[in-house]
Coordinates of C-alpha atoms and ligand atoms in Angstrom, one line a residue:
M1 CA -20.2 -15.4 -48.8
S2 CA -18.2 -15.2 -45.5
E3 CA -18.7 -19.0 -45.2
L4 CA -17.0 -19.5 -48.6
K5 CA -14.2 -17.2 -47.7
L6 CA -13.6 -19.4 -44.7
V7 CA -13.5 -22.5 -46.7
F8 CA -10.9 -21.3 -49.1
E9 CA -8.8 -19.3 -46.7
E10 CA -5.2 -20.2 -46.9
P11 CA -3.9 -22.2 -44.0
K12 CA -1.8 -20.3 -41.5
Q13 CA 1.7 -19.7 -42.9
R14 CA 4.1 -22.2 -41.2
K15 CA 7.6 -23.5 -41.9
K16 CA 7.2 -25.9 -44.8
A17 CA 8.4 -29.4 -44.4
P18 CA 11.9 -29.9 -45.9
E19 CA 12.1 -31.0 -49.5
H20 CA 12.1 -34.7 -50.0
L21 CA 12.8 -37.1 -52.8
A22 CA 9.1 -37.7 -53.1
D23 CA 8.3 -34.0 -53.7
L24 CA 10.3 -34.2 -57.0
T25 CA 9.8 -35.7 -60.5
K26 CA 12.4 -38.2 -61.7
E27 CA 14.1 -35.4 -63.7
E28 CA 14.1 -33.1 -60.7
R29 CA 15.7 -35.8 -58.6
R30 CA 18.5 -36.2 -61.1
A31 CA 19.0 -32.4 -61.4
K32 CA 19.1 -32.1 -57.6
A33 CA 21.7 -34.8 -57.3
E34 CA 23.8 -33.0 -59.9
S35 CA 23.4 -29.6 -58.1
L36 CA 24.8 -31.3 -55.0
G37 CA 27.8 -32.5 -57.0
L38 CA 26.6 -36.1 -57.2
P39 CA 26.3 -38.0 -60.5
A40 CA 22.7 -38.2 -61.6
F41 CA 22.6 -42.0 -61.3
R42 CA 22.7 -41.5 -57.5
A43 CA 19.2 -40.3 -57.7
N44 CA 18.2 -43.6 -59.2
Q45 CA 19.9 -45.5 -56.4
I46 CA 18.1 -43.4 -53.8
S47 CA 14.8 -43.9 -55.5
T48 CA 15.4 -47.7 -55.6
H49 CA 16.1 -47.8 -51.9
Y50 CA 13.0 -45.7 -51.1
F51 CA 10.4 -47.0 -53.6
T52 CA 11.5 -50.6 -54.1
H53 CA 12.9 -51.5 -50.7
Y54 CA 10.9 -49.0 -48.7
N55 CA 14.2 -48.2 -46.9
D56 CA 14.6 -44.7 -45.8
D57 CA 17.8 -45.1 -43.7
P58 CA 20.8 -44.0 -45.8
D59 CA 23.2 -45.4 -43.2
S60 CA 22.2 -48.9 -44.4
W61 CA 22.8 -48.1 -48.1
T62 CA 26.1 -49.9 -48.9
D63 CA 26.0 -48.9 -52.6
I64 CA 26.4 -45.3 -51.6
P65 CA 29.9 -44.2 -50.3
A66 CA 29.7 -43.7 -46.5
A67 CA 30.8 -40.1 -46.8
L68 CA 27.9 -39.3 -49.1
R69 CA 25.2 -40.8 -47.0
P70 CA 24.7 -37.8 -44.7
V71 CA 24.4 -35.5 -47.7
V72 CA 21.8 -37.9 -49.3
A73 CA 19.9 -38.1 -46.0
E74 CA 19.8 -34.4 -45.5
H75 CA 18.8 -33.4 -49.0
F76 CA 16.7 -36.3 -50.2
L77 CA 15.3 -38.1 -47.2
P78 CA 14.7 -35.7 -44.3
K79 CA 12.6 -37.5 -41.7
L80 CA 9.1 -36.2 -42.3
I81 CA 6.9 -38.4 -40.2
T82 CA 7.4 -40.1 -36.8
L83 CA 5.2 -42.8 -35.5
V84 CA 3.4 -41.7 -32.3
R85 CA 1.5 -44.9 -31.9
S86 CA -0.4 -47.7 -33.7
I87 CA -3.6 -49.3 -32.6
T88 CA -5.0 -52.4 -34.1
C89 CA -8.3 -54.3 -34.3
D90 CA -9.9 -57.1 -36.4
N91 CA -7.2 -59.4 -35.0
G92 CA -4.5 -57.1 -36.2
K93 CA -5.7 -56.9 -39.7
T94 CA -6.7 -53.3 -39.3
R95 CA -4.0 -51.0 -38.0
K96 CA -4.2 -47.3 -37.5
D97 CA -1.0 -45.3 -37.3
L98 CA -0.8 -41.8 -35.8
W99 CA 2.1 -39.7 -37.2
R100 CA 3.7 -36.6 -36.0
L101 CA 5.0 -34.2 -38.6
H102 CA 8.1 -32.0 -38.4
D103 CA 6.1 -29.1 -36.9
G104 CA 4.2 -31.3 -34.3
V105 CA 1.1 -31.6 -36.4
L106 CA -0.7 -35.0 -36.2
V107 CA -2.2 -37.1 -39.0
E108 CA -3.2 -40.7 -39.4
S109 CA -3.3 -43.5 -41.9
V110 CA -5.1 -46.8 -41.7
L111 CA -3.9 -50.2 -43.1
M112 CA -6.6 -52.8 -43.8
R113 CA -5.7 -56.4 -44.9
Y114 CA -8.4 -58.3 -46.7
S115 CA -8.2 -61.8 -48.1
D116 CA -7.5 -60.5 -51.7
R117 CA -5.9 -57.1 -51.1
T118 CA -4.3 -54.7 -48.6
T119 CA -5.5 -51.1 -48.7
V120 CA -4.1 -48.1 -47.0
C121 CA -6.2 -45.0 -46.3
I122 CA -4.0 -41.9 -46.2
S123 CA -4.3 -38.3 -45.1
S124 CA -3.7 -35.5 -47.6
Q125 CA -4.1 -32.6 -45.2
A126 CA -3.8 -32.0 -41.4
G127 CA -7.4 -31.3 -40.6
C128 CA -9.9 -30.2 -43.3
G129 CA -11.5 -27.0 -44.4
M130 CA -14.7 -28.5 -45.7
N131 CA -16.6 -28.5 -42.5
C132 CA -18.9 -31.5 -43.0
P133 CA -20.8 -31.7 -39.7
F134 CA -20.8 -35.5 -39.4
C135 CA -17.0 -35.8 -40.0
A136 CA -14.6 -35.7 -37.0
T137 CA -11.8 -34.1 -39.1
G138 CA -14.1 -31.4 -40.3
Q139 CA -14.8 -30.2 -36.8
A140 CA -11.3 -28.9 -36.1
G141 CA -10.9 -27.0 -39.4
L142 CA -7.8 -27.0 -41.6
T143 CA -4.4 -26.9 -40.0
R144 CA -2.3 -27.2 -43.2
N145 CA -1.7 -29.0 -46.4
L146 CA 0.7 -31.9 -46.4
T147 CA 3.5 -32.0 -48.9
A148 CA 3.8 -34.9 -51.4
G149 CA 6.8 -36.1 -49.3
E150 CA 4.6 -36.3 -46.2
I151 CA 1.7 -38.1 -48.0
T152 CA 4.1 -40.5 -49.7
A153 CA 5.9 -41.2 -46.4
Q154 CA 2.6 -42.7 -45.1
L155 CA 2.5 -44.9 -48.1
V156 CA 6.1 -46.1 -48.0
A157 CA 5.7 -46.9 -44.2
S158 CA 2.6 -48.9 -45.1
A159 CA 4.2 -50.7 -48.0
R160 CA 7.1 -51.6 -45.7
A161 CA 4.7 -52.9 -43.0
C162 CA 3.1 -55.2 -45.6
A163 CA 6.4 -56.4 -47.1
T164 CA 8.0 -57.2 -43.7
G165 CA 4.9 -59.1 -42.5
E166 CA 3.9 -56.8 -39.8
L167 CA 0.3 -57.6 -40.4
P168 CA -1.0 -61.1 -39.5
G169 CA -0.9 -63.5 -42.5
G170 CA 2.7 -63.0 -43.4
P171 CA 4.4 -60.7 -45.9
T172 CA 2.2 -59.2 -48.6
R173 CA 2.0 -56.4 -51.1
L174 CA 0.3 -53.1 -50.5
S175 CA -2.2 -53.2 -53.4
N176 CA -4.7 -50.3 -52.9
V177 CA -4.6 -46.7 -51.8
V178 CA -7.5 -44.6 -50.9
F179 CA -7.3 -40.8 -50.2
M180 CA -10.0 -41.1 -47.5
G181 CA -8.0 -40.2 -44.4
M182 CA -7.9 -36.6 -43.1
G183 CA -8.4 -33.8 -45.6
E184 CA -9.9 -32.9 -48.9
P185 CA -7.4 -34.2 -51.5
L186 CA -8.5 -31.9 -54.3
A187 CA -8.0 -28.9 -52.1
N188 CA -4.3 -29.9 -52.0
Y189 CA -4.2 -30.7 -55.6
N190 CA -0.5 -30.4 -56.6
A191 CA 0.8 -32.4 -53.7
V192 CA -1.8 -35.1 -54.1
M193 CA -1.1 -35.4 -57.9
R194 CA 2.6 -35.6 -57.2
T195 CA 1.8 -38.4 -54.7
V196 CA -0.4 -40.2 -57.2
R197 CA 2.5 -40.1 -59.7
N198 CA 4.7 -41.6 -57.0
I199 CA 2.2 -44.3 -56.5
V200 CA 1.6 -45.3 -60.1
T201 CA 5.1 -44.8 -61.5
P202 CA 6.7 -48.3 -61.9
Q203 CA 9.5 -49.1 -59.5
P204 CA 12.2 -48.0 -59.0
D205 CA 11.0 -44.4 -59.5
G206 CA 7.6 -45.0 -57.8
L207 CA 5.7 -47.6 -55.9
G208 CA 4.3 -49.3 -59.0
I209 CA 0.7 -49.6 -57.8
G210 CA -1.8 -49.6 -60.7
A211 CA -3.8 -46.3 -61.0
R212 CA -7.0 -48.3 -61.0
S213 CA -6.2 -49.4 -57.4
V214 CA -6.0 -45.8 -56.3
T215 CA -9.1 -43.9 -55.2
V216 CA -9.3 -40.1 -54.8
S217 CA -12.3 -39.1 -52.7
T218 CA -13.7 -35.6 -52.9
V219 CA -16.5 -33.5 -51.4
G220 CA -17.1 -32.4 -55.0
L221 CA -14.7 -29.6 -55.9
V222 CA -15.8 -29.3 -59.5
T223 CA -12.7 -27.4 -60.7
G224 CA -10.5 -30.1 -59.1
I225 CA -12.5 -32.9 -60.8
E226 CA -12.1 -31.1 -64.1
K227 CA -8.3 -30.8 -63.6
L228 CA -8.2 -34.5 -62.6
T229 CA -10.0 -35.3 -65.8
E230 CA -7.2 -33.7 -67.8
E231 CA -4.5 -35.8 -66.1
D232 CA -4.9 -38.8 -68.3
L233 CA -4.9 -41.1 -65.2
Q234 CA -7.1 -44.1 -64.5
V235 CA -7.6 -43.5 -60.8
T236 CA -11.0 -44.1 -59.3
L237 CA -12.9 -41.0 -58.5
A238 CA -15.2 -41.1 -55.4
V239 CA -17.7 -38.3 -54.8
S240 CA -19.0 -37.8 -51.3
L241 CA -22.6 -37.0 -52.2
H242 CA -24.4 -38.1 -49.0
T243 CA -27.8 -36.9 -50.3
P244 CA -29.3 -36.3 -53.7
D245 CA -31.1 -33.0 -52.9
D246 CA -29.4 -29.6 -52.6
E247 CA -31.4 -28.5 -49.7
L248 CA -29.9 -31.1 -47.3
R249 CA -26.6 -31.3 -49.0
D250 CA -26.0 -27.6 -48.3
T251 CA -25.9 -28.7 -44.7
L252 CA -24.2 -32.0 -44.9
V253 CA -21.5 -31.0 -47.3
P254 CA -21.3 -27.2 -47.0
I255 CA -19.3 -26.7 -50.2
N256 CA -22.6 -27.6 -51.9
S257 CA -23.4 -23.9 -51.6
R258 CA -20.7 -23.4 -54.3
W259 CA -21.3 -26.5 -56.5
K260 CA -24.7 -28.1 -56.6
V261 CA -25.4 -31.8 -56.9
K262 CA -26.1 -31.5 -60.7
E263 CA -22.8 -29.7 -61.3
V264 CA -20.8 -32.2 -59.3
L265 CA -22.4 -35.2 -61.1
A266 CA -21.9 -33.5 -64.5
A267 CA -18.2 -33.2 -63.7
A268 CA -18.0 -36.8 -62.5
D269 CA -19.8 -37.9 -65.7
K270 CA -17.1 -36.1 -67.8
Y271 CA -14.4 -37.9 -65.8
A272 CA -16.1 -41.2 -66.5
E273 CA -16.4 -40.4 -70.2
K274 CA -12.8 -39.5 -70.5
T275 CA -11.3 -42.3 -68.5
G276 CA -13.9 -45.0 -69.1
R277 CA -14.0 -45.6 -65.4
R278 CA -17.1 -45.9 -63.3
Y279 CA -17.0 -43.5 -60.4
S280 CA -18.1 -44.1 -56.8
I281 CA -20.8 -42.1 -54.9
E282 CA -20.1 -42.1 -51.2
Y283 CA -23.2 -42.0 -49.0
A284 CA -22.9 -42.0 -45.2
L285 CA -26.3 -43.3 -44.0
I286 CA -27.4 -41.1 -41.1
R287 CA -30.5 -42.2 -39.2
D288 CA -33.6 -40.2 -40.1
I289 CA -31.4 -37.5 -41.8
N290 CA -30.6 -38.8 -45.3
D291 CA -31.8 -42.5 -45.2
Q292 CA -35.5 -42.1 -46.1
Q293 CA -36.8 -44.2 -48.9
W294 CA -37.8 -41.1 -50.9
R295 CA -34.2 -40.0 -50.9
A296 CA -33.1 -43.4 -52.2
D297 CA -35.7 -43.0 -54.9
L298 CA -34.4 -39.6 -55.8
L299 CA -30.8 -40.9 -55.8
G300 CA -31.9 -43.9 -58.0
R301 CA -33.5 -41.6 -60.5
L302 CA -30.5 -39.4 -60.5
L303 CA -28.0 -42.2 -61.0
K304 CA -29.8 -44.8 -63.1
N305 CA -28.3 -43.8 -66.4
R306 CA -24.9 -42.8 -65.1
H307 CA -21.6 -44.7 -64.9
A308 CA -21.7 -44.7 -61.1
H309 CA -21.6 -47.1 -58.2
V310 CA -23.0 -46.3 -54.7
N311 CA -21.0 -47.0 -51.6
L312 CA -23.2 -46.8 -48.5
I313 CA -21.2 -46.1 -45.3
P314 CA -23.0 -46.7 -42.0
L315 CA -22.3 -43.5 -40.2
N316 CA -19.5 -43.7 -37.7
P317 CA -20.9 -41.4 -35.0
T318 CA -18.4 -38.7 -33.9
P319 CA -18.1 -37.7 -30.2
G320 CA -20.8 -35.3 -29.1
S321 CA -22.9 -35.6 -32.2
K322 CA -26.5 -36.4 -32.0
W323 CA -26.4 -38.3 -35.3
T324 CA -26.0 -42.1 -35.6
A325 CA -26.1 -44.9 -38.1
S326 CA -29.3 -45.9 -39.8
R327 CA -31.5 -48.7 -38.6
K328 CA -30.7 -52.0 -40.4
E329 CA -34.1 -52.1 -42.0
D330 CA -33.8 -48.6 -43.4
E331 CA -30.4 -49.5 -44.8
R332 CA -31.9 -52.6 -46.4
T333 CA -34.8 -50.6 -47.9
F334 CA -32.3 -48.0 -49.2
V335 CA -30.2 -50.7 -50.9
K336 CA -33.2 -52.4 -52.5
T337 CA -34.6 -49.1 -53.7
L338 CA -31.4 -48.3 -55.5
E339 CA -31.2 -51.8 -56.9
N340 CA -34.7 -51.4 -58.4
Y341 CA -33.2 -48.6 -60.5
G342 CA -30.4 -50.9 -61.6
V343 CA -27.9 -48.8 -59.7
P344 CA -24.9 -50.9 -58.4
V345 CA -24.7 -50.5 -54.6
T346 CA -22.6 -51.9 -51.8
V347 CA -22.6 -51.3 -48.1
R348 CA -19.1 -50.6 -47.0
D349 CA -17.9 -52.8 -44.1
T350 CA -17.1 -50.9 -41.0
R351 CA -13.4 -51.9 -40.6
G352 CA -11.6 -50.1 -37.9
R353 CA -14.8 -48.8 -36.3
E354 CA -13.5 -49.6 -32.8
I355 CA -10.4 -47.6 -33.4
D356 CA -12.3 -44.7 -35.0
G357 CA -10.9 -45.6 -38.4
A358 CA -10.9 -43.0 -41.2
C359 CA -12.6 -40.3 -39.3
G360 CA -9.9 -38.3 -37.8
Q361 CA -10.9 -39.3 -34.3
L362 CA -7.5 -40.6 -33.1
A363 CA -5.7 -37.5 -34.0
A364 CA -8.5 -35.5 -32.4
A365 CA -8.3 -37.5 -29.2
E366 CA -4.5 -37.0 -29.1
I367 CA -4.7 -33.3 -29.6
K368 CA -7.3 -33.1 -26.8
N369 CA -5.1 -35.0 -24.4
S370 CA -1.8 -33.2 -25.2
Ligands
LIG401 N1 -12.6 -35.1 -48.1 C1 -12.8 -36.3 -48.8 C2 -12.2 -37.5 -48.1 C3 -12.8 -37.6 -46.8 S1 -13.0 -39.1 -45.9 C4 -14.2 -36.5 -49.1 O1 -15.0 -35.9 -48.4 O2 -14.6 -37.4 -49.9 C5 -13.7 -40.3 -46.9 C6 -15.2 -40.5 -46.7 O3 -15.6 -40.8 -45.4 C7 -16.0 -39.4 -47.2 O4 -17.0 -39.9 -48.0 C8 -16.6 -38.8 -45.9 O5 -17.8 -38.1 -46.2 C9 -16.8 -40.1 -45.1 N2 -17.0 -39.8 -43.7 C10 -16.5 -38.8 -43.0 N3 -16.9 -38.9 -41.7 C11 -17.7 -40.0 -41.6 C12 -18.4 -40.6 -40.5 N4 -18.4 -40.1 -39.3 N5 -19.1 -41.7 -40.8 C13 -19.0 -42.3 -42.1 N6 -18.4 -41.7 -43.1 C14 -17.7 -40.6 -42.9

């Protein structure tokens, strides 16, 4: 009971980030322009600069009269994120950016270039309230929700880095987005959905990335999955299951004490039914904790007739934790066992491991040192 209260407790009240173009719908952007005494079409020009040219510096916008640019900058494009530092690995093809928000809070995003796509992993909250014991972000608790403007700013910065050829291999297009950085996206539902609309809306009003190339990953907030099902969007749903049995899941993913494995899968099934999209089951393989063959068997039986795909993630050990990744032979047995049930399974590559990719460790290290 008290544990649940903690999980859902509102983050401390702080000064909200200033309103940004990306917090608004197309109609709201136009209405805001008019309320500032600007013709509505200025909102379209601003959107084009931001979402098509990834340009957030109104001083360089020659189609807007110089006298108006400071007004536009203040009301539509306040600076929401400032780069603290970037670190790269995989010969520069993986880059992790650490961002400082207007109130000093730190979040991170990770860009990964592959031969056929470039994916960005973004944060939807500073910290996380879900408290999963193997996740670095979970250890520090939730600081606050990000606004749609703050989440979208990570995307626009990444799209710009791709377009200007900052990653080795020359200019490219940002093609995929995963909500797998810091935070629980469905616990910040409205800002995340506003961001998803910014991603999938065609340019110039959004980034024009196909919904199927967007993955929303959740611990399994059933009410959130149900709401997402009603959105009429084709985004990929990923459920962080990590074990098929409630007993262990109560520990690994504490929100399981509220929604059990069966309820989470039932909600995901409905999502698959409505959208026609296969969902992903995320499963961090932790040595001798959740990687036994009997658990693979149980998982196989649970998923064999479902529209699901299993993503096995070798655990990225967090500092101070006694847990580590599975032995390779146990990983292989796990994969084979699932395949015997006809369940599609892949082992996720460990991109960015040396730079603590996707586990909140960079932000954690920065906070510790500051
Ligand atoms: N809150 C969302 C997004 C979190 S991060 C969710 O839980 O789905 C995306 C994935 O990385 C989740 O499946 C999460 O469980 C996993 N993850 C977190 N810490 C990890 C670690 N140390 N090693 C491997 N995977 C981890």
